[in-house]
mmCIF file of C-alpha atoms in Angstrom:
data_model
loop_
_atom_site.group_PDB
_atom_site.id
_atom_site.type_symbol
_atom_site.label_atom_id
_atom_site.label_comp_id
_atom_site.label_asym_id
_atom_site.label_seq_id
_atom_site.Cartn_x
_atom_site.Cartn_y
_atom_site.Cartn_z
ATOM 1 C CA MET A 1 141.641 144.136 -173.587
ATOM 2 C CA LEU A 2 139.579 147.173 -172.643
ATOM 3 C CA PHE A 3 141.260 150.150 -170.998
ATOM 4 C CA VAL A 4 139.347 153.064 -169.481
ATOM 5 C CA CYS A 5 140.343 156.586 -170.533
ATOM 6 C CA PHE A 6 141.089 158.482 -167.304
ATOM 7 C CA ARG A 7 140.658 162.251 -167.383
ATOM 8 C CA GLU A 8 140.926 163.303 -163.757
ATOM 9 C CA MET A 9 142.766 161.967 -160.717
ATOM 10 C CA LYS A 10 140.830 161.939 -157.445
ATOM 11 C CA GLN A 11 142.749 162.606 -154.248
ATOM 12 C CA ILE A 12 141.473 160.692 -151.230
ATOM 13 C CA SER A 13 142.669 161.590 -147.749
ATOM 14 C CA SER A 14 143.268 159.178 -144.890
ATOM 15 C CA ALA A 15 140.450 160.910 -143.006
ATOM 16 C CA GLU A 16 138.009 160.132 -145.817
ATOM 17 C CA ILE A 17 139.195 156.528 -145.963
ATOM 18 C CA SER A 18 138.633 156.189 -142.212
ATOM 19 C CA SER A 19 135.053 157.396 -142.620
ATOM 20 C CA TRP A 20 134.090 154.603 -145.008
ATOM 21 C CA SER A 21 132.256 151.462 -143.940
ATOM 22 C CA ARG A 22 134.404 148.522 -142.891
ATOM 23 C CA PHE A 23 133.786 146.426 -146.005
ATOM 24 C CA TYR A 24 134.123 149.295 -148.482
ATOM 25 C CA ARG A 25 137.370 150.375 -146.831
ATOM 26 C CA GLY A 26 138.634 146.807 -146.758
ATOM 27 C CA ASN A 27 137.936 146.267 -150.457
ATOM 28 C CA PHE A 28 139.610 149.545 -151.384
ATOM 29 C CA ILE A 29 142.796 149.087 -149.338
ATOM 30 C CA ASN A 30 143.196 145.408 -150.220
ATOM 31 C CA SER A 31 142.914 146.273 -153.922
ATOM 32 C CA LEU A 32 145.214 149.288 -153.732
ATOM 33 C CA SER A 33 148.402 147.236 -153.373
ATOM 34 C CA GLY A 34 147.728 145.703 -156.793
ATOM 35 C CA PHE A 35 147.720 142.211 -158.220
ATOM 36 C CA LYS A 36 149.344 139.606 -155.974
ATOM 37 C CA SER A 37 150.242 135.951 -156.027
ATOM 38 C CA VAL A 38 147.684 133.771 -154.276
ATOM 39 C CA SER A 39 148.342 130.327 -152.841
ATOM 40 C CA LEU A 40 147.122 127.716 -150.394
ATOM 41 C CA ILE A 41 149.161 127.074 -147.259
ATOM 42 C CA GLY A 42 148.971 123.504 -146.011
ATOM 43 C CA THR A 43 149.766 122.565 -142.415
ATOM 44 C CA ILE A 44 149.249 119.742 -139.956
ATOM 45 C CA ASN A 45 149.068 119.696 -136.171
ATOM 46 C CA GLU A 46 150.812 117.368 -133.748
ATOM 47 C CA THR A 47 147.936 114.881 -133.793
ATOM 48 C CA GLY A 48 147.881 114.580 -137.599
ATOM 49 C CA HIS A 49 144.919 116.886 -138.293
ATOM 50 C CA THR A 50 145.409 118.821 -141.556
ATOM 51 C CA ASN A 51 144.599 122.447 -142.268
ATOM 52 C CA LEU A 52 144.435 124.455 -145.491
ATOM 53 C CA ALA A 53 144.053 128.218 -145.929
ATOM 54 C CA ILE A 54 144.283 130.710 -148.799
ATOM 55 C CA PHE A 55 146.803 133.589 -148.608
ATOM 56 C CA SER A 56 147.503 136.449 -151.024
ATOM 57 C CA ASN A 57 150.350 138.162 -149.158
ATOM 58 C CA ILE A 58 153.192 135.754 -149.899
ATOM 59 C CA VAL A 59 156.506 137.425 -150.809
ATOM 60 C CA HIS A 60 159.972 136.384 -151.954
ATOM 61 C CA LEU A 61 162.644 137.455 -149.441
ATOM 62 C CA GLY A 62 165.854 136.058 -150.921
ATOM 63 C CA ALA A 63 167.335 133.270 -153.011
ATOM 64 C CA ASP A 64 170.376 132.315 -150.895
ATOM 65 C CA PRO A 65 169.078 131.138 -148.529
ATOM 66 C CA ALA A 66 165.753 130.609 -150.304
ATOM 67 C CA LEU A 67 163.374 132.525 -148.045
ATOM 68 C CA VAL A 68 159.650 133.229 -148.476
ATOM 69 C CA GLY A 69 157.444 135.219 -146.105
ATOM 70 C CA TYR A 70 153.747 135.687 -145.577
ATOM 71 C CA VAL A 71 151.557 137.748 -143.251
ATOM 72 C CA ASN A 72 149.295 135.878 -140.837
ATOM 73 C CA ARG A 73 146.245 137.736 -139.588
ATOM 74 C CA PRO A 74 145.641 138.288 -135.834
ATOM 75 C CA LEU A 75 145.346 135.067 -133.872
ATOM 76 C CA GLU A 76 141.691 135.571 -133.039
ATOM 77 C CA ALA A 77 140.917 135.717 -136.779
ATOM 78 C CA ALA A 78 143.257 133.020 -138.127
ATOM 79 C CA PRO A 79 144.866 130.894 -135.414
ATOM 80 C CA HIS A 80 145.181 127.445 -136.962
ATOM 81 C CA THR A 81 147.792 127.923 -139.699
ATOM 82 C CA ILE A 82 150.340 129.756 -137.558
ATOM 83 C CA ALA A 83 149.735 127.478 -134.551
ATOM 84 C CA ASN A 84 150.445 124.390 -136.668
ATOM 85 C CA ILE A 85 153.582 125.975 -138.120
ATOM 86 C CA GLN A 86 154.857 126.868 -134.659
ATOM 87 C CA LYS A 87 154.314 123.319 -133.396
ATOM 88 C CA THR A 88 155.670 121.347 -136.362
ATOM 89 C CA GLY A 89 158.090 123.832 -137.952
ATOM 90 C CA MET A 90 156.935 122.877 -141.457
ATOM 91 C CA TYR A 91 154.335 124.014 -144.015
ATOM 92 C CA THR A 92 153.658 123.994 -147.753
ATOM 93 C CA ILE A 93 152.704 126.690 -150.254
ATOM 94 C CA ASN A 94 150.623 125.550 -153.225
ATOM 95 C CA HIS A 95 149.807 127.575 -156.352
ATOM 96 C CA ILE A 96 146.191 127.852 -157.441
ATOM 97 C CA HIS A 97 144.931 127.393 -161.012
ATOM 98 C CA ASP A 98 141.515 128.216 -162.434
ATOM 99 C CA GLU A 99 140.138 124.690 -162.055
ATOM 100 C CA ILE A 100 140.370 124.822 -158.252
ATOM 101 C CA VAL A 101 139.609 128.517 -157.588
ATOM 102 C CA PRO A 102 136.153 127.937 -156.010
ATOM 103 C CA LYS A 103 137.545 125.299 -153.660
ATOM 104 C CA ALA A 104 140.575 127.425 -152.822
ATOM 105 C CA HIS A 105 138.426 130.470 -152.030
ATOM 106 C CA GLN A 106 136.151 128.389 -149.800
ATOM 107 C CA THR A 107 139.117 127.658 -147.492
ATOM 108 C CA SER A 108 138.834 131.300 -146.341
ATOM 109 C CA ALA A 109 135.693 130.323 -144.413
ATOM 110 C CA LYS A 110 136.095 129.934 -140.644
ATOM 111 C CA TYR A 111 135.923 126.203 -140.043
ATOM 112 C CA PRO A 112 136.281 124.724 -136.544
ATOM 113 C CA GLU A 113 139.721 123.327 -135.754
ATOM 114 C CA GLU A 114 138.449 119.750 -135.880
ATOM 115 C CA ILE A 115 137.288 120.130 -139.509
ATOM 116 C CA SER A 116 139.989 119.883 -142.182
ATOM 117 C CA GLU A 117 139.550 122.349 -145.038
ATOM 118 C CA PHE A 118 140.883 119.646 -147.377
ATOM 119 C CA ASP A 119 137.787 117.556 -146.593
ATOM 120 C CA ALA A 120 135.416 120.518 -146.414
ATOM 121 C CA VAL A 121 136.211 121.902 -149.874
ATOM 122 C CA GLY A 122 137.148 118.704 -151.712
ATOM 123 C CA LEU A 123 140.902 119.055 -152.171
ATOM 124 C CA THR A 124 143.369 116.224 -151.618
ATOM 125 C CA PRO A 125 146.251 116.223 -149.113
ATOM 126 C CA GLN A 126 149.473 114.882 -150.620
ATOM 127 C CA PHE A 127 152.303 113.699 -148.402
ATOM 128 C CA VAL A 128 155.895 113.372 -149.582
ATOM 129 C CA GLU A 129 158.638 111.495 -147.755
ATOM 130 C CA GLY A 130 160.616 113.769 -145.474
ATOM 131 C CA ILE A 131 157.952 116.534 -145.501
ATOM 132 C CA LYS A 132 155.533 116.401 -142.586
ATOM 133 C CA ALA A 133 153.121 119.059 -143.876
ATOM 134 C CA PRO A 134 150.601 118.209 -146.624
ATOM 135 C CA PHE A 135 150.802 119.517 -150.175
ATOM 136 C CA VAL A 136 147.671 120.031 -152.283
ATOM 137 C CA ARG A 137 147.672 117.200 -154.828
ATOM 138 C CA GLU A 138 145.678 119.254 -157.345
ATOM 139 C CA SER A 139 148.233 122.111 -157.309
ATOM 140 C CA ARG A 140 150.710 122.178 -160.203
ATOM 141 C CA VAL A 141 153.457 124.200 -158.491
ATOM 142 C CA LYS A 142 154.144 123.693 -154.783
ATOM 143 C CA TYR A 143 156.949 123.857 -152.262
ATOM 144 C CA ALA A 144 157.637 122.973 -148.650
ATOM 145 C CA LEU A 145 159.193 125.328 -146.127
ATOM 146 C CA ALA A 146 160.834 125.038 -142.736
ATOM 147 C CA LEU A 147 159.991 127.780 -140.263
ATOM 148 C CA ARG A 148 162.839 130.212 -139.648
ATOM 149 C CA GLU A 149 161.246 133.173 -137.856
ATOM 150 C CA ILE A 150 157.938 134.682 -136.791
ATOM 151 C CA ILE A 151 157.964 138.465 -136.384
ATOM 152 C CA PRO A 152 155.043 140.075 -134.511
ATOM 153 C CA ILE A 153 153.721 143.293 -136.101
ATOM 154 C CA SER A 154 152.444 145.385 -133.211
ATOM 155 C CA TRP A 155 150.586 147.973 -135.343
ATOM 156 C CA ASN A 156 147.781 145.561 -136.214
ATOM 157 C CA ASN A 157 148.557 142.380 -134.232
ATOM 158 C CA THR A 158 149.551 140.391 -137.312
ATOM 159 C CA PHE A 159 152.620 138.181 -137.777
ATOM 160 C CA PHE A 160 155.235 137.979 -140.525
ATOM 161 C CA VAL A 161 156.150 134.321 -140.953
ATOM 162 C CA ILE A 162 159.457 133.507 -142.662
ATOM 163 C CA GLY A 163 160.285 130.064 -144.011
ATOM 164 C CA GLU A 164 163.156 128.503 -145.948
ATOM 165 C CA ILE A 165 162.312 126.395 -148.996
ATOM 166 C CA GLN A 166 163.100 122.713 -148.446
ATOM 167 C CA SER A 167 161.554 120.963 -151.449
ATOM 168 C CA VAL A 168 159.788 121.953 -154.686
ATOM 169 C CA LEU A 169 157.302 119.945 -156.744
ATOM 170 C CA LEU A 170 156.551 120.999 -160.338
ATOM 171 C CA ASP A 171 156.688 119.842 -163.939
ATOM 172 C CA ALA A 172 160.211 120.134 -165.365
ATOM 173 C CA SER A 173 158.799 121.688 -168.552
ATOM 174 C CA LEU A 174 158.061 124.878 -166.592
ATOM 175 C CA ILE A 175 161.796 125.524 -166.147
ATOM 176 C CA PRO A 176 163.593 126.937 -169.212
ATOM 177 C CA GLY A 177 167.358 127.174 -169.565
ATOM 178 C CA ASP A 178 167.912 130.098 -167.212
ATOM 179 C CA GLY A 179 165.668 128.960 -164.356
ATOM 180 C CA PHE A 180 162.914 131.537 -164.944
ATOM 181 C CA LEU A 181 159.657 129.719 -164.194
ATOM 182 C CA GLU A 182 157.009 129.927 -166.917
ATOM 183 C CA LEU A 183 154.129 129.849 -164.470
ATOM 184 C CA GLU A 184 151.563 130.850 -167.073
ATOM 185 C CA LYS A 185 151.976 127.348 -168.542
ATOM 186 C CA ALA A 186 150.904 125.903 -165.186
ATOM 187 C CA GLY A 187 147.878 128.197 -165.095
ATOM 188 C CA SER A 188 148.981 129.806 -161.832
ATOM 189 C CA ILE A 189 146.610 132.677 -161.094
ATOM 190 C CA CYS A 190 146.907 135.968 -159.221
ATOM 191 C CA SER A 191 144.444 137.891 -157.067
ATOM 192 C CA LEU A 192 143.175 141.401 -156.440
ATOM 193 C CA GLY A 193 141.696 142.375 -153.114
ATOM 194 C CA LEU A 194 140.178 139.577 -151.075
ATOM 195 C CA ASP A 195 137.944 137.929 -153.646
ATOM 196 C CA GLY A 196 139.055 138.707 -157.220
ATOM 197 C CA TYR A 197 141.028 136.149 -159.252
ATOM 198 C CA TYR A 198 142.855 136.731 -162.561
ATOM 199 C CA ASN A 199 144.751 134.820 -165.225
ATOM 200 C CA PRO A 200 148.091 136.604 -165.770
ATOM 201 C CA THR A 201 149.812 136.758 -169.152
ATOM 202 C CA ARG A 202 153.392 137.815 -169.785
ATOM 203 C CA LEU A 203 153.742 141.290 -171.278
ATOM 204 C CA ILE A 204 157.502 141.280 -171.785
ATOM 205 C CA ARG A 205 160.733 140.102 -170.182
ATOM 206 C CA TYR A 206 163.956 142.099 -170.005
ATOM 207 C CA ALA A 207 167.566 141.163 -169.396
ATOM 208 C CA TYR A 208 169.359 142.409 -166.268
ATOM 209 C CA ALA A 209 169.469 146.203 -166.463
ATOM 210 C CA LYS A 210 172.878 147.937 -166.524
ATOM 211 C CA ALA A 211 173.477 151.671 -166.415
ATOM 212 C CA ASP A 212 175.953 151.701 -169.321
ATOM 213 C CA GLN A 213 174.103 149.361 -171.687
ATOM 214 C CA PRO A 214 170.834 149.570 -173.624
ATOM 215 C CA LEU A 215 167.921 147.546 -172.303
ATOM 216 C CA LYS A 216 167.561 144.137 -173.937
ATOM 217 C CA GLN A 217 164.426 142.058 -174.305
ATOM 218 C CA ILE A 218 164.474 138.326 -173.542
ATOM 219 C CA GLY A 219 162.502 135.923 -175.697
#
């Protein structure tokens, strides 16, 4: 792996950032928060029409109850996913691996409501008994959520959507003895900015840190 030798830190003010072009500024700010998980959110409307969209702002909120949140863009930019979730109360989150990256990225295009992204990009909806929303059959790690809360963010007209995990689909071999998921074995990827995709590898894993004990490595 190649690392650049940095000699000088550049300080960039908010005023300078505001002066940049829209796309340059967007690339910079979206990359600044670092590498993120990236997944496909599957939904369905009340008439049975499916929808699929890529999101890279999905975050763990708690394990008991098992809550996951994501940020939905303003309604004029991305209305279908959040509208379907509000109407049905259910959605799925599906990990992406390198074999489906082009198809996953293509779901970011603005398709009309009557066109399913599953059909448009060539991915397969998978329905499981008791879960109304579609999974992505090609995904190797996926889970269904029930809507718990939608919080409007007034600063930029986005929405923080919170769901509780209802069901998980994955290969049992990804779960070692302590429950830590070995997602690298599934090929789950991460993203940087709006259009960069990366294969993560584990650097190290540590045991739970305690103030009065030396740090211990796991594995």
